[in-house]
Structures are given as structure tokens and as C-alpha cells.
Coordinates of C-alpha atoms in Angstrom, one line a residue:
M4 CA 124.5 34.2 159.9
N5 CA 121.8 35.2 157.5
C6 CA 119.0 33.0 158.7
K7 CA 115.5 33.4 159.6
M8 CA 114.9 33.0 163.3
R9 CA 112.5 30.4 164.1
K10 CA 109.5 30.3 167.2
N11 CA 108.7 27.1 167.9
I12 CA 110.6 24.9 170.3
P13 CA 112.0 21.7 168.2
I14 CA 112.2 18.1 169.3
L15 CA 115.8 16.8 169.4
Y16 CA 117.0 13.3 169.1
I17 CA 120.4 13.0 170.0
V18 CA 121.5 10.0 167.7
V19 CA 124.8 7.7 169.5
P20 CA 126.1 4.6 167.4
C21 CA 127.6 1.8 169.6
Y22 CA 129.8 -0.7 168.9
N23 CA 131.4 -2.7 172.0
E24 CA 130.9 0.6 174.3
Q25 CA 129.9 -1.4 177.2
E26 CA 132.8 -0.2 179.5
V27 CA 131.9 3.7 178.3
L28 CA 128.1 3.5 178.0
P29 CA 127.8 3.7 181.8
I30 CA 129.5 7.2 181.8
T31 CA 128.6 8.9 178.8
S32 CA 125.0 7.9 179.1
P33 CA 124.3 9.9 182.0
L34 CA 126.0 12.6 180.1
F35 CA 123.5 12.5 177.1
Q36 CA 120.6 12.6 179.4
Q37 CA 121.5 15.5 181.7
K38 CA 122.0 17.6 178.1
I39 CA 118.5 16.9 177.3
V40 CA 117.3 17.7 180.6
Q41 CA 119.3 20.9 180.6
L42 CA 118.0 21.7 177.1
I43 CA 114.8 21.5 177.8
G44 CA 114.9 23.2 181.1
D45 CA 116.7 26.0 179.0
G46 CA 113.6 26.0 177.1
K47 CA 115.4 25.3 173.8
I48 CA 114.0 22.0 173.1
A49 CA 110.7 20.3 173.8
E50 CA 110.3 17.6 176.7
E51 CA 109.6 14.8 173.9
S52 CA 113.2 15.0 173.0
R53 CA 115.3 11.8 173.6
V54 CA 118.6 10.2 173.4
L55 CA 118.6 7.3 170.4
F56 CA 121.6 4.5 170.9
V57 CA 122.3 2.6 167.7
N58 CA 124.0 -0.8 168.6
D59 CA 125.8 -1.7 165.8
G60 CA 125.7 -5.7 166.3
S61 CA 128.2 -5.3 169.6
K62 CA 129.5 -8.5 170.6
D63 CA 129.3 -7.6 174.2
T64 CA 126.8 -6.3 176.5
T65 CA 126.1 -2.7 175.0
W66 CA 122.7 -3.8 173.8
E67 CA 121.2 -5.1 177.1
L68 CA 122.9 -1.9 178.7
I69 CA 121.2 -0.1 176.3
Q70 CA 117.7 -2.0 177.2
S71 CA 118.2 -1.3 181.0
L72 CA 119.2 2.5 180.6
S73 CA 115.8 2.8 178.3
A74 CA 113.6 1.0 181.0
A75 CA 114.9 3.2 183.8
N76 CA 115.0 6.1 181.9
V77 CA 111.9 7.9 179.8
Y78 CA 114.6 10.0 177.8
I79 CA 116.4 7.3 176.6
E80 CA 115.7 4.9 173.6
G81 CA 117.3 2.2 171.6
I82 CA 117.6 0.6 168.2
N83 CA 119.3 -2.8 167.8
L84 CA 121.0 -3.5 164.4
S85 CA 120.4 -7.3 163.2
R86 CA 124.4 -7.2 162.7
N87 CA 127.0 -5.2 162.9
R88 CA 127.1 -2.9 159.6
G89 CA 129.9 -0.1 160.6
H90 CA 129.4 2.6 161.7
Q91 CA 128.4 4.7 159.0
N92 CA 125.1 2.7 158.4
A93 CA 124.4 2.5 162.3
V94 CA 124.4 6.5 162.4
L95 CA 122.0 6.6 159.1
A96 CA 120.0 4.0 160.8
G97 CA 119.7 6.6 163.9
L98 CA 118.8 9.5 161.6
M99 CA 116.3 7.9 159.6
E100 CA 114.6 6.1 162.9
A101 CA 114.7 9.9 164.3
K102 CA 113.5 11.5 161.0
D103 CA 109.9 11.1 161.5
L104 CA 109.7 11.6 165.4
C105 CA 111.8 15.1 165.9
D106 CA 112.5 18.6 164.2
I107 CA 116.5 18.2 164.4
T108 CA 118.9 15.5 165.3
I109 CA 122.5 15.4 166.6
S110 CA 124.9 12.8 165.9
I111 CA 127.6 12.1 168.0
D112 CA 130.0 9.0 169.1
C113 CA 129.8 7.0 172.4
D114 CA 133.3 7.7 173.6
G115 CA 133.1 11.2 175.1
Q116 CA 135.7 12.7 173.0
D117 CA 133.2 15.6 171.1
D118 CA 132.3 18.1 173.8
I119 CA 128.7 18.0 174.3
N120 CA 128.3 21.4 175.6
A121 CA 128.6 22.1 172.2
M122 CA 125.1 20.9 171.7
D123 CA 123.7 24.4 172.8
A124 CA 125.4 26.5 170.0
M125 CA 124.4 23.8 168.0
V126 CA 120.8 24.5 168.7
D127 CA 120.8 28.1 168.9
A128 CA 122.4 28.1 165.1
Y129 CA 119.3 25.9 164.4
L130 CA 116.9 28.4 166.1
D131 CA 118.6 31.0 164.1
G132 CA 117.4 29.2 161.2
C133 CA 120.2 27.3 159.5
E134 CA 119.3 23.6 159.0
V135 CA 122.5 21.9 159.4
V136 CA 125.6 22.5 161.9
Y137 CA 128.7 20.7 161.8
G138 CA 131.0 20.3 164.8
V139 CA 134.3 21.3 163.8
R140 CA 137.4 21.3 166.3
S141 CA 139.0 24.0 167.0
K142 CA 142.6 22.4 167.8
R143 CA 144.7 19.4 167.8
D144 CA 146.9 20.3 170.4
T145 CA 146.5 17.2 172.4
D146 CA 146.9 14.9 169.4
T147 CA 150.5 13.5 168.7
F148 CA 152.2 15.2 165.5
F149 CA 151.7 11.6 163.5
K150 CA 147.8 11.8 164.5
R151 CA 147.6 15.7 163.8
F152 CA 149.8 15.4 160.3
T153 CA 147.8 12.4 158.8
A154 CA 144.2 13.5 160.5
E155 CA 144.4 17.2 158.6
G156 CA 146.3 15.3 155.4
F157 CA 143.4 13.2 155.3
Y158 CA 141.0 16.3 154.8
K159 CA 142.9 18.1 152.8
L160 CA 143.5 14.8 150.3
L161 CA 139.6 14.2 150.1
N162 CA 138.8 17.8 149.3
W163 CA 141.8 17.6 146.8
M164 CA 139.9 14.7 145.1
G165 CA 137.0 16.2 145.1
A166 CA 135.0 15.0 147.9
E167 CA 133.1 17.9 149.7
V168 CA 134.3 17.7 153.5
V169 CA 134.3 20.6 156.2
F170 CA 137.4 20.7 157.4
N171 CA 137.8 18.7 160.7
H172 CA 134.7 17.3 160.9
A173 CA 133.7 14.1 161.5
D174 CA 130.4 12.7 162.2
Y175 CA 129.3 15.6 165.1
R176 CA 126.4 17.6 163.6
L177 CA 123.1 19.1 163.9
V178 CA 120.9 17.9 160.8
S179 CA 117.2 19.4 160.9
S180 CA 114.4 16.5 159.9
R181 CA 114.1 18.9 156.6
V182 CA 117.4 18.2 155.7
L183 CA 116.7 14.4 156.5
E184 CA 114.2 14.0 154.3
E185 CA 115.8 14.9 151.3
F186 CA 118.9 13.2 152.5
A187 CA 116.2 9.9 152.6
N188 CA 116.2 10.2 148.7
F189 CA 120.2 9.5 148.9
K190 CA 120.0 5.7 148.3
E191 CA 124.0 5.1 148.2
V192 CA 125.1 1.8 150.0
N193 CA 128.6 2.9 150.2
L194 CA 128.2 5.7 153.0
F195 CA 130.3 8.6 153.9
L196 CA 128.3 10.9 155.4
R197 CA 130.6 13.5 156.2
G198 CA 131.0 14.0 152.3
M199 CA 127.6 13.4 151.4
I200 CA 125.7 15.7 154.1
P201 CA 127.2 18.5 152.4
L202 CA 125.2 17.8 149.3
V203 CA 122.4 17.9 150.3
G204 CA 122.7 21.6 150.6
F205 CA 120.6 24.0 152.5
K206 CA 121.5 26.9 155.0
S207 CA 124.6 25.5 157.4
T208 CA 127.1 26.8 159.8
A209 CA 130.0 25.4 161.7
V210 CA 130.4 25.1 165.9
Y211 CA 134.0 24.7 167.4
Y212 CA 134.8 23.0 169.7
E213 CA 137.7 21.0 172.0
R214 CA 137.9 17.1 171.4
H215 CA 138.8 15.5 174.8
E216 CA 140.5 12.1 175.1
R217 CA 138.0 9.1 175.2
I218 CA 136.7 8.4 178.3
A219 CA 137.0 4.6 178.1
G220 CA 137.5 1.6 176.0
E221 CA 139.7 1.5 172.8
S222 CA 139.2 3.8 169.5
H223 CA 137.4 1.8 166.8
Y224 CA 139.1 3.9 164.7
P225 CA 143.0 2.8 164.3
L226 CA 145.1 4.2 161.3
M227 CA 144.3 1.4 159.2
K228 CA 140.6 2.0 159.4
M229 CA 141.1 5.7 159.1
L230 CA 142.7 4.9 155.5
A231 CA 140.1 2.8 154.6
L232 CA 137.4 5.4 155.2
A233 CA 139.5 8.2 153.3
F234 CA 139.7 5.8 150.6
D235 CA 136.0 4.7 150.4
G236 CA 135.2 8.9 150.9
I237 CA 137.2 9.5 147.4
T238 CA 135.9 6.7 145.2
S239 CA 132.1 7.2 146.8
L240 CA 132.3 10.9 146.2
S241 CA 134.9 11.9 143.3
V242 CA 135.9 10.4 139.7
K243 CA 139.5 11.9 140.2
P244 CA 141.6 8.9 140.6
I245 CA 140.4 7.5 137.0
R246 CA 141.2 11.1 135.6
M247 CA 144.0 10.5 137.0
I248 CA 145.2 7.1 135.8
T249 CA 144.2 8.4 132.3
G250 CA 146.4 11.6 132.7
L251 CA 149.0 9.2 133.5
G252 CA 148.3 6.9 131.1
A253 CA 148.4 9.4 128.4
S254 CA 151.7 10.6 130.1
I255 CA 153.9 7.6 129.9
A256 CA 152.3 6.8 126.8
G257 CA 154.3 10.3 125.6
L258 CA 157.6 9.2 127.1
S259 CA 157.3 5.9 125.8
M260 CA 157.1 7.5 121.9
I261 CA 160.3 9.6 122.8
G262 CA 161.9 6.5 124.5
V263 CA 161.1 4.4 120.8
I264 CA 161.9 7.7 118.8
W265 CA 165.5 7.6 121.0
A266 CA 166.0 4.1 120.5
V267 CA 165.8 4.0 117.0
I268 CA 168.2 7.1 116.6
A269 CA 170.6 5.4 118.7
H270 CA 170.8 2.1 116.5
F271 CA 171.3 3.9 112.9
T272 CA 173.8 6.1 114.7
G273 CA 175.5 3.0 116.4
H274 CA 175.1 4.2 119.6
S275 CA 172.9 1.7 121.0
V276 CA 173.7 -0.7 124.3
A277 CA 172.6 -3.9 124.6
G278 CA 171.7 -4.4 128.5
W279 CA 168.8 -6.1 130.4
A280 CA 168.7 -3.9 133.8
S281 CA 167.1 -0.9 132.1
M282 CA 164.8 -3.3 130.4
I283 CA 163.7 -5.0 133.5
S284 CA 163.7 -1.8 135.5
I285 CA 161.0 -0.1 132.7
V286 CA 158.9 -3.4 132.8
C287 CA 158.3 -3.5 136.4
F288 CA 157.8 0.3 136.7
L289 CA 155.0 -0.1 133.7
G290 CA 153.7 -3.7 135.2
G291 CA 153.3 -1.6 139.0
I292 CA 151.3 1.1 137.3
Q293 CA 149.0 -1.0 135.0
L294 CA 147.9 -3.5 138.5
A295 CA 147.5 -0.3 140.2
S296 CA 145.4 1.3 138.1
L297 CA 143.7 -1.8 137.8
G298 CA 143.0 -2.3 141.5
I299 CA 141.7 1.5 141.3
I300 CA 139.2 0.9 138.4
G301 CA 138.4 -2.3 140.3
E302 CA 137.4 -0.6 143.1
Y303 CA 134.7 1.6 141.2
I304 CA 133.5 -1.6 139.5
G305 CA 133.0 -3.2 143.0
K306 CA 131.1 -0.1 144.0
I307 CA 128.9 -0.2 141.2
Y308 CA 127.9 -4.2 141.7
M309 CA 127.2 -3.4 145.4
E310 CA 125.0 -0.2 144.5
T311 CA 123.2 -2.4 141.5
K312 CA 121.9 -5.2 144.0
R313 CA 120.5 -2.6 146.3
R314 CA 120.8 -4.3 149.6
P315 CA 119.9 -3.1 152.8
R316 CA 122.2 -0.9 154.7
Y317 CA 121.1 -1.9 157.9
I318 CA 117.9 -3.9 159.2
I319 CA 116.9 -3.1 162.8
S320 CA 115.6 -6.1 164.4
E321 CA 114.9 -4.8 168.2
R322 CA 113.5 -1.4 169.5
T323 CA 113.4 -0.4 172.9
A324 CA 110.3 1.4 172.1
E325 CA 108.1 -0.2 169.6
R326 CA 106.9 2.0 166.3
A327 CA 103.6 1.3 164.5
D328 CA 105.5 -0.2 162.3
D329 CA 106.8 -3.9 161.9
G330 CA 110.1 -3.4 164.0
K331 CA 112.1 -3.5 160.9
G332 CA 113.7 -0.7 158.9
D333 CA 114.9 -1.2 155.1
G334 CA 117.4 0.5 155.2
Q335 CA 116.5 2.7 152.2
G336 CA 116.0 6.1 153.8
G337 CA 112.9 5.1 155.6
K338 CA 111.2 2.8 157.8

């Protein structure tokens, strides 16, 4: 890394989004706390560092657990969103809440799958001068063939479609408050953080780690949600699908013109054969192409519609540690 060494001890906030995590939270929360204490003891982060849990409108007792953990431990804080807004908005809420309170944030899921010890290397990279440090899976040996194939295909598809993402990186990353200040200017309602953070720029690097099995509870990202996330990422960060439709339309128009010329020649040479099967096949094919194209275009129009409304991306209803503000986040990149 060609970075400038920092001298000041940074304040770290570990941002942990939570949705229906009552089973896993009692297991992983002590791990996050221990990591904060260990990093403070190593002199890498300041005593004011905290773990910030973000309750994403859970339907179980997740928020009550966060409140009790915060009351019992000075290193733990929590915010409660007014309703479920999805993983990406929950992460954003935590980052925007923390950016004015700390020097660096590390976002990590609550399920214990990401190696918490990779944080040491992330903080070291920041101290060496990097503003963004991506947590990247070193291998997928524990995944099934189907899971590995679809996950790696997910990243390759995103990059091919023009969405700039780090291969095998999810939302485990260190981001400095300097980067978050600039990221607050990104006002999109349709969020895909792993593709948006690289757009901010600044010096970055990657830390590689092995991912574990989920400690408890059930995954909130089955195949259908992963596919939906991939589609959101593509349509939020790339117009390549629209250009592909244009190219497909031009290609079909060219083939159709050849077909028309062939039909005219066949008619005048007496080789035309009446039949409905080929006609029905062509009509169905073109109809399917048109509907699929309209669906993709409609997705973009829907995103434009949502963006123009400028609705808050999240609303904070409660905090375990009240700030000087009115207790609510505007969801637009600040408090």
C-alpha cells in the first residue's frame, strides 16, 4: 500500500444491522464487545469506540435485547428504525449515525459468519493511510457447488453489467468518516452499498478472510433475495440492460428484414409454403422479447419514480444513547 502512516488513535464504531436476530445476538454481541476491548488494549483504537447495533424493524425481541445489552455495557449502543427498511438501509442508517461520532466504521452482519479477527488487519490498513478496507472472502470451500457457482456468478454478472464491485466482497468493510462525509452526498433511494462505496474513491485495499457457518438462526438471504439484490444492483448502477435491449431490437429488426426479403423472393419464385406453426413461433418469440424488454424498462422507470419522491431512506424511532438532536434521522445522509 502506498499510503501515509497515521499518528492519531482513531475512534471506531462497529455497525451491526439486525433483523430478527434474537437467537444469534446473545452469542455474537460479546464477541463484538471483546473485539472492541482487545483493540483498545492493543492501542489501535480509542476508548470512545463502540458497537452500534441497528434494529431493522425486527418482529421478535431483538430491540429489547439491544436495549438490555446497552444498559449493561458502556461499549454497546443501539438505534431502532421505525419499520423494516431492508439490510442496505439499515447499514446506511448505522453509518450515517456513526460518521460524526468516530473516525472509522466497520460494518458487519450479526450472524457471526464474517471473521471478526479480520478487523485487526482492517484497522492496521487504515492506520497505514487507507480510507476504505474491503473484507473479501479468500475461498468458498464450505459452500455447496450450487452456492459457490451462483455467488461467484453474481459478482461476475454485476461487473459485466457495469456495476463496479469487489469480487467476493459483501458488506464487511472499514470506511473512514472522511469517506462517509462524501458518501452522504449520494442521495439514491435505491441502495446497493457494495457497488456505491467504490464510486466515492479514495485509497482502498482488501483484507482476506475465511467465512464461517452461521452461528445460530436462519439466513435472511435465500436464493430469491440474492437474485433480487443482484437485479437491484445492476439497475441501480448500470444502464447496460437498456443498451442490450437496443442492440437486441436492432438485431431482430435486421433478421426480420432478411426474412421479409426471403418471403418476397419465395413468393415470386413459387416456393412459398402456407403454414401457421412458423408464424405462431415467430409471433410468440417477438411477443416474449417485447414483454421482457418492457419489464426491464419498467424497472428503470419505477426506480426513477421512487427517486423523484425523495422519501426518507430510514427513520430512527429510538436510541439507547440520545443525542443532542430530536432523536430521528432524516434518511438523507445526515441527522
